[in-house]
Amino acid sequence: MRKLSLATALLSVALLAACNPSPAPTPEPTPTPAPTPGTQTDFGRLQTLKPGQEDTVRTKLKVNIVFVGYRQTLPGQVATARQISTQDFTQTLPKTYDAVNRIPSAYGRIEKTGNTFDFDYNYVFANQAFEDDFFKYLLSKGTEKNLTVQQRSYNCQTDPNTQNPTCATPAGNINRPITGNLEIDALETENWLADNVGRVGVKPGEHTIYFINWFDRPDFKFHSYTRATAADTDTGTVFGARGSRRLIAWGGSTRQGAAAQRVWFYDLSANPDPWTRAFDITNPDTDGDGAPDYRMPPIWEYGTRKASIGFGRKVSPDLALVARYTAINLLFTPSPIYRAALTPPQMPEEILLDTHVEQGAGAVAPATVLKPQLLQDRVSVLQPFAKFSTVIKETPLDGNLADVYKCFFPVEADDICSPDYTDFSGEALFQYGVRELREAYKTTPAKQYRLPIYLFNDSTNSQGGLLGIAYDDGETGTQSFVYSFLTPDLISAGYGFTDTTVHEAGHHLSLSHPHDGYDSEQNLSYGPSGDFFFVNTGDQSATIMSYNDLSRTFGQFNLDSQYRYLTAAYLNNTNAILELTRRAGKASGVGSVVVNADSLFTQAKAKYDALDYLGAAQLAHQGYRAVLGAAQTAGVSVQGYKWYENLNGLQAQNVAAKPRVSKTFQAQQGLVIFPEETPMQRKLRTEQ
């Protein structure tokens, strides 16, 4: 009976299961395919190229700020005069930077280069072991020398230009007289700091500012940094031996066989600084322009109660100003003065240094003051994918040429050379050059760009000391002529043509001075004057674009900047060529080339983010050349901009061209064209 019941029960369960089967497992959802990256265009799907658009290469840039010999204010404590509060830096430093072409932008429309930076700041206080090793290194490398005239001027608070500074008793308003001068090579110091960045948690090649203070240590020595053997290429004049070239800062040197050296150090316990007149702590206005000159006194003057520029000052907010307005804006991420593209949208593949030596009767032989091959070698790094060549044409500095040359340096304010033009003194020489350039281009190969250089070798002292200038076209802010000048006085002062011409050609190919520039967040142009007098320390870096005659080549900061400009220029000019191709109805025929080029630009951006700026520019150049070649093969007309053919004002002043021109370096809102040099800078150049 039990067996029958059990069987019946089991059968019931089986029948129930058959009538109500278990639900089938839920199938896995079909994954949604990831969207194909990029944007569909007439040329295919593109990730990086944007036909017809002005694009920006935006990158996150880490900036390390390392304090050596400074102490951080403890939480809840009041910052003393020589302590560091990172809050001062947080409140001062920029979050972003948008680079612009400065001189074209001064003609009324801000023209961005296509380079934007978002900053990431890393503050580091070096530990005791690092400090001990660094200052021990300085002691081992230094050599005791006599006080410079500027150091003695500090002790006496007298002008080094009016007398040999001597005083029986140091001036009463200084905190501590200078009693020694341990001279230390600036490049060796920079190299040591670069080689030891790992000890402060910094990767080699990252942008790094070292703020140094030796003064608050028992082993302190009064000291200065030097580039003691730096000499003019042509005359051999050793500018580095002059007291006026003693340094408190240095960096940005190129170094074979090592990571890119993006280190700049700034030491307020050195000198005091001659280049910003920091030895004069008594007079508010050292350049005589009527505005107080904001400059950083030596570190031992901070917190003084004496009557000096150090009264009431704290070093922490001052160093934050140096970090923003000198290191970041002028050295790390500067704006160029001219377009790196030169002839958009078809950028040149060949560049001819079209050099005119205008030889005055009785002037020194050109071969003694000009080294053409060295000039070409030094300049060519700024356009590394172009083939360079040089031609020298020597003509007498007489007749009509002599007349227009003399007009460039008028004696009277109301000059009669070009009375109907805004640029009354320079217009005659400019028009002379335009006529020659137009004639020369009649026989110039289509792919070649002529960089017109005029070297005026005068046998008389016809002007007050201008070495050179890189002119624009007066209508669009496009670069036009390079002028270099030599007179007997300039040769006696130690100058030849080669270094000046490299400097001015650097301007023509885009580069700014390291002592004047633009703050994009504040829309502010500024230079070494008034509230920004202290930025003249930007010259204390490894670049021939400075005014202190201590470098003969372009440094790491120059090369980084130029290759970034070129990367963005290749990208945006490729976008322009694609738009020309689309309008010509040729898009379908070049699609595969464009897609391949787009991949190159995507790789270029990755290298750019990784700080490989030359590698980025190289890939961008390859992509640009591929698209340009495909477009031209398809029959698309792509023409480079020819400023000398597009002038409207050669016969009468173009009223539409009203650039903002400044005769001083006073800070101004917006973009302005600053002078090549001011009387103060000329004075600095000639000081011993």
XYZ file of C-alpha atoms in Angstrom:
688
model
C 0.000 0.000 0.000
C 2.842 2.356 0.899
C 4.686 1.503 -2.302
C 1.624 2.335 -4.380
C 1.152 5.652 -2.579
C 4.813 6.576 -3.058
C 4.684 5.735 -6.738
C 1.529 7.722 -7.137
C 3.124 10.694 -5.415
C 6.201 10.565 -7.566
C 4.081 10.334 -10.698
C 2.098 13.378 -9.582
C 5.251 15.385 -9.072
C 6.548 14.380 -12.488
C 3.266 15.318 -14.165
C 3.231 18.637 -12.316
C 6.758 19.348 -13.426
C 5.821 18.543 -16.987
C 2.886 20.918 -16.815
C 4.919 23.685 -15.121
C 8.453 23.448 -16.429
C 11.210 25.577 -14.770
C 11.766 28.908 -16.551
C 14.660 28.952 -19.004
C 17.764 30.931 -17.941
C 17.634 34.616 -18.937
C 19.853 35.056 -21.999
C 22.861 37.414 -21.698
C 22.003 40.853 -23.147
C 23.561 41.567 -26.484
C 26.318 44.152 -25.834
C 25.774 47.532 -27.449
C 28.624 48.106 -29.876
C 30.947 50.947 -28.864
C 30.450 53.979 -31.058
C 33.076 54.459 -33.697
C 35.316 57.303 -32.526
C 35.385 60.514 -34.487
C 33.022 62.538 -36.609
C 31.666 61.646 -40.008
C 32.778 64.135 -42.666
C 32.886 64.370 -46.445
C 36.330 62.758 -46.194
C 35.298 59.862 -43.950
C 35.226 59.474 -40.197
C 37.883 61.664 -38.583
C 39.050 61.738 -34.957
C 41.317 64.781 -34.915
C 41.012 66.763 -38.133
C 38.111 69.209 -38.369
C 37.728 70.427 -41.956
C 37.152 74.170 -42.177
C 37.543 74.796 -38.444
C 40.185 76.533 -36.356
C 41.164 73.935 -33.807
C 43.129 73.997 -30.556
C 45.644 71.528 -29.210
C 44.646 71.515 -25.552
C 46.896 69.800 -23.053
C 47.302 69.430 -19.313
C 50.701 70.753 -18.273
C 52.268 69.891 -14.954
C 54.388 72.617 -13.380
C 56.554 71.671 -10.407
C 57.485 74.440 -7.975
C 60.326 73.323 -5.725
C 61.492 75.339 -2.718
C 65.099 74.868 -1.644
C 66.117 76.608 1.587
C 62.660 78.038 2.223
C 60.355 76.929 5.025
C 56.614 76.470 4.731
C 54.268 78.314 7.065
C 52.754 75.791 9.491
C 48.953 75.425 9.595
C 47.378 78.111 11.755
C 50.572 80.154 11.898
C 51.202 83.629 10.487
C 53.561 83.667 7.490
C 56.772 85.515 8.267
C 58.576 87.626 5.684
C 60.744 84.767 4.380
C 58.364 81.830 4.777
C 56.315 80.271 1.987
C 52.547 79.883 1.963
C 51.371 77.878 -1.027
C 48.090 79.764 -0.718
C 49.913 82.787 -2.191
C 50.653 80.699 -5.269
C 47.140 79.252 -5.485
C 45.711 82.772 -5.473
C 48.199 84.064 -8.070
C 48.994 81.364 -10.606
C 46.925 80.968 -13.797
C 44.627 78.022 -14.367
C 45.002 78.165 -18.149
C 46.952 79.810 -20.935
C 45.851 80.485 -24.536
C 48.759 81.399 -26.796
C 48.161 84.147 -29.381
C 50.119 85.619 -32.275
C 50.921 88.893 -30.569
C 51.676 91.344 -33.381
C 48.890 90.161 -35.745
C 46.521 90.377 -32.759
C 47.566 93.994 -32.150
C 45.799 94.875 -35.422
C 42.366 94.406 -33.873
C 41.486 90.711 -33.858
C 42.906 88.268 -31.338
C 44.553 85.545 -33.374
C 45.123 82.360 -31.399
C 47.946 79.991 -32.257
C 45.887 76.907 -31.406
C 47.861 76.056 -28.248
C 46.006 75.964 -24.922
C 47.314 74.751 -21.557
C 45.520 73.663 -18.387
C 47.984 73.819 -15.501
C 48.489 71.268 -12.766
C 50.733 72.603 -9.985
C 52.889 70.453 -7.745
C 54.502 72.149 -4.724
C 57.572 70.515 -3.205
C 59.720 71.543 -0.247
C 63.121 69.921 -0.623
C 64.219 67.875 2.384
C 67.282 68.578 4.494
C 69.467 66.039 2.697
C 68.734 67.596 -0.699
C 69.448 71.094 0.621
C 72.682 70.019 2.285
C 73.918 68.335 -0.885
C 72.934 71.246 -3.118
C 74.579 73.971 -1.070
C 77.626 71.753 -0.544
C 77.794 71.492 -4.332
C 77.631 75.293 -4.706
C 80.465 75.676 -2.208
C 82.579 73.152 -4.091
C 81.996 74.835 -7.464
C 82.310 78.460 -6.412
C 85.383 80.656 -6.761
C 85.885 83.738 -4.617
C 86.163 86.881 -6.741
C 86.209 90.611 -6.088
C 82.892 92.332 -5.561
C 81.349 93.578 -8.775
C 80.641 97.252 -9.273
C 76.947 96.490 -8.788
C 77.552 94.722 -5.465
C 79.618 97.659 -4.247
C 76.851 99.951 -5.455
C 74.442 98.004 -3.250
C 76.673 98.470 -0.228
C 76.918 102.216 -0.836
C 73.484 102.737 -2.447
C 75.017 104.749 -5.268
C 74.570 104.599 -9.030
C 77.283 102.418 -10.611
C 77.127 104.505 -13.795
C 78.035 107.819 -12.224
C 81.007 106.839 -10.074
C 83.152 103.976 -8.892
C 81.106 102.955 -5.845
C 83.217 103.164 -2.721
C 82.151 104.092 0.767
C 83.920 103.944 4.120
C 80.688 102.953 5.820
C 77.877 100.936 4.196
C 74.616 102.762 3.564
C 72.409 102.900 6.646
C 69.270 101.566 4.992
C 70.669 98.195 3.891
C 70.226 95.197 6.161
C 73.555 93.538 5.528
C 76.545 94.655 3.434
C 77.958 92.214 0.909
C 81.345 90.978 2.087
C 82.167 88.299 -0.486
C 81.421 87.112 -3.995
C 81.487 83.359 -4.573
C 81.031 83.044 -8.338
C 79.287 79.851 -9.500
C 78.633 78.696 -13.053
C 74.918 78.978 -13.781
C 74.812 76.146 -16.334
C 76.537 73.695 -13.988
C 74.029 74.658 -11.292
C 71.118 74.122 -13.663
C 72.513 70.731 -14.687
C 72.852 69.606 -11.052
C 69.260 70.582 -10.320
C 68.054 68.824 -13.476
C 70.036 65.679 -12.657
C 68.546 65.539 -9.165
C 64.872 66.216 -9.875
C 64.043 62.619 -8.946
C 65.064 63.348 -5.353
C 62.224 65.875 -5.059
C 59.676 63.602 -6.737
C 59.863 65.200 -10.179
C 60.250 63.334 -13.455
C 63.056 64.400 -15.804
C 61.730 66.616 -18.581
C 58.872 68.135 -16.590
C 58.547 71.914 -16.290
C 60.153 72.796 -12.972
C 60.866 76.052 -11.127
C 63.417 75.942 -8.320
C 63.133 78.807 -5.833
C 66.404 78.907 -3.876
C 67.350 80.582 -0.589
C 70.811 79.960 0.845
C 70.754 82.922 3.210
C 69.019 81.292 6.194
C 71.683 78.607 6.606
C 74.873 78.736 8.681
C 76.998 77.864 5.632
C 75.700 80.834 3.584
C 78.120 82.636 1.292
C 77.423 85.794 -0.650
C 77.431 84.573 -4.222
C 76.511 85.209 -7.833
C 75.942 82.997 -10.847
C 77.873 83.459 -14.080
C 78.219 82.456 -17.693
C 81.731 83.840 -17.464
C 83.057 82.757 -20.871
C 80.021 83.795 -22.957
C 81.367 85.824 -25.885
C 80.130 87.428 -29.084
C 80.403 85.082 -32.070
C 82.132 87.605 -34.331
C 84.161 89.927 -32.105
C 84.981 87.549 -29.262
C 83.960 90.169 -26.697
C 83.416 88.303 -23.408
C 80.114 89.732 -22.188
C 79.940 87.072 -19.488
C 82.892 88.665 -17.676
C 80.931 91.839 -16.941
C 79.431 92.484 -13.524
C 76.231 93.605 -15.221
C 75.804 89.999 -16.459
C 75.895 88.394 -13.017
C 72.780 86.298 -12.531
C 70.240 85.217 -9.943
C 68.421 82.869 -12.343
C 69.117 80.463 -15.198
C 67.568 77.543 -17.052
C 66.230 76.089 -20.268
C 69.564 74.878 -21.617
C 69.696 72.166 -24.262
C 71.789 69.174 -23.338
C 72.934 66.340 -25.555
C 72.225 62.800 -24.354
C 69.813 63.808 -21.588
C 66.099 64.353 -21.176
C 64.795 67.714 -22.315
C 65.864 70.167 -19.619
C 62.853 72.237 -18.591
C 64.353 73.571 -15.377
C 64.642 77.227 -14.344
C 66.068 78.316 -10.995
C 65.657 81.671 -9.250
C 67.819 82.584 -6.239
C 67.053 85.752 -4.282
C 69.998 85.074 -1.983
C 72.395 85.762 -4.861
C 74.015 89.034 -6.069
C 71.624 91.368 -5.727
C 70.375 91.170 -9.308
C 71.884 93.763 -11.708
C 69.402 93.073 -14.523
C 66.426 94.318 -12.471
C 68.404 96.982 -10.562
C 67.792 95.083 -7.322
C 71.075 96.480 -5.965
C 69.259 99.834 -5.699
C 66.887 99.393 -2.782
C 66.547 103.144 -2.185
C 65.034 104.653 -5.341
C 61.525 103.571 -6.379
C 62.003 104.548 -10.045
C 65.284 103.255 -11.452
C 64.528 103.626 -15.169
C 63.315 107.232 -14.933
C 59.933 106.725 -16.591
C 58.001 108.217 -13.681
C 56.554 104.914 -12.464
C 57.864 102.954 -9.463
C 59.695 99.814 -10.597
C 58.467 96.694 -8.823
C 61.515 94.501 -8.368
C 62.559 91.830 -5.902
C 65.184 92.919 -3.350
C 67.776 90.444 -2.055
C 66.274 87.937 0.342
C 67.821 89.535 3.453
C 65.882 92.756 2.821
C 62.471 91.104 3.221
C 60.855 92.095 6.513
C 63.157 95.067 7.096
C 61.925 98.108 8.989
C 64.454 100.294 7.195
C 63.631 102.801 4.453
C 64.026 100.562 1.431
C 61.989 98.710 -1.167
C 62.067 95.687 1.178
C 59.959 97.390 3.859
C 56.700 95.531 4.467
C 57.467 92.916 1.794
C 56.967 89.156 2.036
C 58.837 86.823 -0.263
C 56.054 84.276 -0.791
C 53.664 86.476 -2.820
C 56.652 87.917 -4.713
C 57.824 84.461 -5.770
C 54.280 83.671 -6.889
C 54.459 86.727 -9.168
C 57.767 85.515 -10.593
C 56.293 82.059 -11.202
C 53.327 83.429 -13.131
C 54.588 86.450 -15.007
C 58.138 85.312 -15.746
C 58.489 81.524 -15.636
C 55.087 80.420 -16.947
C 53.982 83.262 -19.233
C 57.375 84.149 -20.720
C 59.435 80.945 -20.569
C 57.255 77.829 -20.289
C 54.182 78.709 -22.396
C 54.815 82.059 -24.133
C 52.895 83.594 -26.995
C 54.830 84.168 -30.240
C 55.058 87.593 -31.818
C 54.475 86.269 -35.357
C 52.802 83.286 -37.034
C 54.997 80.194 -37.147
C 53.111 79.144 -40.311
C 54.764 82.022 -42.289
C 52.591 81.573 -45.427
C 49.301 79.899 -44.476
C 47.761 77.672 -45.639
C 50.666 76.409 -47.788
C 53.583 76.431 -45.388
C 57.084 76.596 -46.916
C 59.267 73.553 -47.411
C 62.319 75.592 -48.436
C 63.571 78.753 -46.729
C 66.166 81.033 -48.273
C 68.015 83.435 -45.973
C 68.042 86.254 -48.519
C 70.866 88.298 -46.997
C 71.679 91.795 -48.243
C 74.914 93.271 -46.885
C 74.733 97.024 -47.361
C 78.388 97.972 -47.084
C 79.369 101.476 -46.080
C 82.561 102.953 -47.539
C 85.339 102.332 -45.054
C 83.298 99.948 -42.867
C 84.880 96.753 -41.573
C 85.012 93.792 -43.958
C 81.749 91.784 -43.792
C 83.662 88.520 -43.326
C 84.933 89.771 -39.947
C 81.451 90.432 -38.540
C 79.258 87.807 -40.222
C 79.366 84.003 -40.315
C 76.634 82.996 -42.811
C 76.829 79.210 -42.328
C 76.667 79.534 -38.559
C 73.713 81.896 -38.929
C 71.900 79.339 -41.084
C 72.713 76.416 -38.782
C 71.436 78.230 -35.720
C 68.229 79.507 -37.313
C 67.260 76.289 -39.088
C 66.237 74.497 -35.871
C 63.128 76.687 -35.751
C 61.807 75.175 -38.992
C 63.246 71.640 -38.744
C 61.312 70.212 -41.707
C 62.295 72.922 -44.175
C 65.423 72.911 -46.314
C 67.520 76.006 -45.624
C 69.905 77.836 -47.914
C 71.632 81.217 -47.822
C 72.533 83.795 -50.421
C 74.685 86.860 -49.725
C 74.333 89.965 -51.858
C 76.704 92.836 -51.097
C 75.908 96.342 -52.333
C 77.301 99.768 -51.450
C 75.490 101.717 -48.764
C 75.137 104.834 -50.882
C 72.753 106.672 -53.175
C 69.021 106.069 -52.712
C 69.661 103.193 -50.311
C 71.743 105.427 -48.055
C 68.962 108.023 -48.068
C 66.235 105.612 -46.975
C 68.597 104.054 -44.415
C 69.240 107.469 -42.867
C 65.509 108.080 -42.734
C 65.202 105.065 -40.441
C 67.030 107.052 -37.742
C 65.581 110.540 -38.003
C 67.222 113.347 -36.102
C 64.125 115.511 -35.984
C 60.709 114.391 -34.740
C 59.009 115.832 -37.830
C 60.981 113.910 -40.406
C 60.386 114.643 -44.070
C 61.149 111.135 -45.372
C 57.556 109.825 -45.332
C 55.359 112.615 -43.940
C 52.107 111.044 -45.158
C 52.678 107.723 -43.389
C 52.206 106.713 -39.785
C 55.636 105.103 -39.772
C 57.282 108.239 -41.112
C 60.849 107.094 -40.434
C 60.656 103.436 -41.435
C 58.330 103.640 -44.416
C 60.910 104.641 -47.025
C 63.188 101.723 -46.150
C 60.188 99.380 -46.023
C 59.015 100.364 -49.493
C 62.554 100.014 -50.834
C 62.630 96.446 -49.519
C 59.182 95.598 -50.884
C 60.233 96.622 -54.386
C 63.337 94.451 -54.173
C 61.397 91.524 -52.746
C 58.718 91.630 -55.439
C 61.388 91.606 -58.084
C 63.230 88.712 -56.440
C 60.090 86.580 -56.211
C 59.682 86.697 -59.992
C 62.462 84.119 -60.249
C 61.909 82.299 -56.944
C 60.778 78.635 -57.005
C 57.158 78.245 -55.923
C 57.939 76.242 -52.776
C 60.648 78.588 -51.531
C 60.176 81.258 -48.878
C 62.545 84.214 -48.945
C 63.410 85.525 -45.499
C 64.675 89.017 -46.395
C 67.577 90.132 -44.190
C 69.215 93.552 -44.516
C 72.561 94.078 -42.769
C 73.602 97.739 -42.672
C 77.364 97.935 -42.138
C 77.848 101.657 -41.586
C 81.246 103.280 -41.305
C 79.787 106.197 -39.315
C 77.972 106.367 -35.987
C 74.693 107.203 -37.657
C 72.378 106.103 -34.863
C 72.179 105.713 -31.118
C 72.810 102.013 -30.702
C 69.962 99.934 -32.162
C 71.252 96.461 -33.054
C 68.304 95.133 -35.019
C 64.574 94.776 -35.482
C 62.154 92.325 -37.114
C 59.550 94.405 -38.968
C 55.927 93.546 -39.744
C 53.961 94.502 -42.861
C 52.140 97.431 -41.220
C 48.697 96.151 -42.239
C 48.076 92.628 -40.955
C 50.933 92.112 -38.526
C 52.618 89.600 -40.826
C 56.407 89.401 -40.524
C 58.261 91.222 -43.292
C 61.945 92.296 -43.045
C 64.834 91.608 -40.716
C 67.178 94.568 -40.192
C 70.551 94.385 -38.411
C 72.803 97.384 -37.833
C 76.512 97.876 -37.173
C 78.387 101.100 -36.557
C 81.911 101.697 -35.210
C 80.436 102.340 -31.754
C 78.526 99.056 -31.780
C 81.608 97.128 -32.886
C 83.597 98.809 -30.111
C 80.864 97.727 -27.686
C 81.526 94.155 -28.770
C 78.902 93.353 -31.377
C 78.980 91.762 -34.822
C 76.173 90.783 -37.196
C 75.814 87.038 -36.582
C 74.258 86.949 -33.109
C 71.993 89.938 -33.723
C 70.730 88.427 -36.972
C 70.031 85.047 -35.361
C 68.029 86.922 -32.714
C 66.032 88.933 -35.250
C 65.475 85.911 -37.510
C 64.158 84.163 -34.391
C 61.567 86.932 -34.134
C 60.688 86.611 -37.812
C 60.116 82.870 -37.402
C 57.816 83.587 -34.429
C 59.714 83.870 -31.131
C 59.199 86.566 -28.495
C 61.677 88.030 -26.054
C 61.810 86.290 -22.669
C 61.195 89.650 -20.959
C 57.887 90.746 -22.485
C 54.687 88.946 -23.328
C 51.023 88.349 -22.687
C 48.819 86.970 -19.921
C 45.786 85.404 -21.619
C 43.583 85.072 -18.523
C 43.970 88.777 -17.769
C 44.202 89.851 -21.449
C 47.279 91.798 -20.393
C 50.405 92.741 -22.344
C 53.399 93.625 -20.182
C 57.165 93.977 -20.090
C 59.961 95.120 -17.751
C 58.432 98.377 -16.594
C 56.473 99.666 -13.616
C 54.621 96.902 -11.778
C 56.332 94.280 -13.951
C 59.911 95.534 -13.927
C 60.920 92.263 -12.251
C 60.160 90.196 -15.377
C 63.490 91.275 -16.860
C 64.839 88.181 -15.101
C 63.288 86.226 -17.988
C 66.459 87.231 -19.861
C 68.361 85.080 -17.379
C 67.673 81.918 -19.332
C 69.382 80.010 -22.114
C 68.187 81.819 -25.219
C 69.615 84.149 -27.815
C 66.264 85.958 -27.647
C 67.394 87.600 -24.389
C 69.289 90.894 -24.169
C 72.156 89.921 -21.874
C 74.404 88.453 -24.618
C 74.992 85.211 -22.696
C 73.536 82.740 -25.238
C 74.241 82.158 -28.929
C 71.516 79.616 -29.704
C 67.857 78.868 -29.060
C 67.253 77.068 -25.767
C 64.888 74.299 -24.721
C 62.044 76.677 -23.916
C 62.373 78.225 -27.398
C 62.372 74.850 -29.129
C 59.415 73.577 -27.099
C 57.402 76.668 -27.944
C 58.263 76.628 -31.633
C 57.444 72.944 -32.094
C 54.122 73.426 -30.299
C 53.294 76.356 -32.572
C 54.216 74.266 -35.614
C 52.096 71.300 -34.480
C 49.038 73.532 -34.185
C 49.881 75.322 -37.445
C 50.110 72.065 -39.403
C 46.807 70.944 -37.875
C 44.904 74.135 -38.643
C 46.355 74.612 -42.108
C 45.426 71.031 -42.913
C 41.887 71.831 -41.804
C 41.942 74.852 -44.119
C 43.192 72.767 -47.065
C 40.418 70.240 -46.450
C 37.854 73.018 -46.651
C 39.352 74.223 -49.935
C 39.152 70.640 -51.181
C 35.529 70.292 -50.118
C 34.567 73.532 -51.823
C 36.317 72.355 -54.986
C 34.188 69.182 -54.936
C 37.253 66.930 -54.624
C 36.621 65.410 -51.184
C 35.745 61.909 -52.364
C 39.008 61.503 -54.249
C 41.268 62.151 -51.260
C 39.325 60.405 -48.496
C 41.748 57.539 -47.830
C 44.717 59.928 -47.634
C 42.834 62.168 -45.221
C 41.863 59.284 -42.939
C 45.491 58.146 -42.787
C 46.621 61.715 -42.102
C 44.006 61.974 -39.355
C 45.661 59.001 -37.654
C 49.007 60.812 -37.802
C 47.515 63.897 -36.171
C 45.953 61.738 -33.440
C 49.391 60.257 -32.739
C 50.875 63.762 -32.818
C 48.521 64.890 -30.069
C 49.554 61.932 -27.928
C 53.231 62.868 -28.307
C 52.369 66.491 -27.556
C 50.682 65.462 -24.283
C 53.793 63.418 -23.448
C 56.010 66.530 -23.897
C 57.605 65.178 -27.084
C 57.008 68.387 -28.994
C 59.446 67.720 -31.829
C 57.924 64.269 -32.350
C 54.462 65.824 -32.383
C 55.482 68.426 -34.949
C 57.109 65.766 -37.115
C 53.945 63.635 -37.263
C 51.788 66.726 -37.830
C 54.080 67.756 -40.677
C 53.717 64.317 -42.278
C 49.939 64.523 -42.040
C 49.909 68.033 -43.441
C 52.184 67.115 -46.363
C 50.049 64.089 -47.225
C 46.831 66.124 -47.348
C 48.436 69.013 -49.230
C 49.898 66.641 -51.819
C 46.609 64.805 -52.300
C 44.676 68.059 -52.660
C 47.099 69.476 -55.211
C 47.126 66.206 -57.157
C 43.330 66.375 -57.253
C 43.561 69.849 -58.817
C 42.796 71.956 -55.744
C 44.479 75.367 -55.770
C 46.322 75.881 -52.455
C 48.242 79.147 -52.227
C 50.413 80.500 -49.439
C 49.784 84.029 -48.192
C 52.081 86.563 -49.871
C 52.082 89.674 -47.726
C 54.206 91.650 -50.207
C 51.518 91.215 -52.897
C 48.609 92.116 -50.626
C 49.675 95.540 -49.394
C 47.093 98.284 -49.766
C 49.059 101.136 -48.290
C 52.186 101.509 -50.415
C 50.891 104.612 -52.167
C 48.771 106.016 -49.346
C 48.363 105.111 -45.721
C 45.824 102.344 -45.199
C 43.385 103.870 -42.726
C 42.129 100.412 -41.766
C 45.524 99.435 -40.381
C 45.708 100.894 -36.890
C 47.857 98.650 -34.756
C 48.225 99.326 -31.064
C 51.844 100.395 -30.716
C 53.508 101.161 -27.399
C 56.696 103.162 -26.924
C 57.188 101.645 -23.450
C 56.775 98.293 -21.731
C 54.050 99.593 -19.428
C 51.346 96.969 -18.874
C 48.246 97.454 -21.026
C 44.981 95.648 -21.583
C 44.836 93.766 -24.867
C 47.545 93.068 -27.414
C 50.108 95.741 -28.272
C 53.327 95.982 -30.268
C 56.130 96.660 -27.823
C 59.407 98.385 -28.787
C 62.430 96.303 -29.730
C 64.216 97.921 -26.807
C 63.891 100.826 -24.380
C 66.551 103.263 -23.136
C 66.855 101.191 -19.952
C 67.562 98.005 -21.908
C 70.147 99.785 -24.033
C 71.728 101.031 -20.833
C 71.832 97.507 -19.424
C 73.486 96.172 -22.591
C 76.322 98.678 -22.405
C 77.083 98.395 -18.692
C 80.250 96.741 -17.469
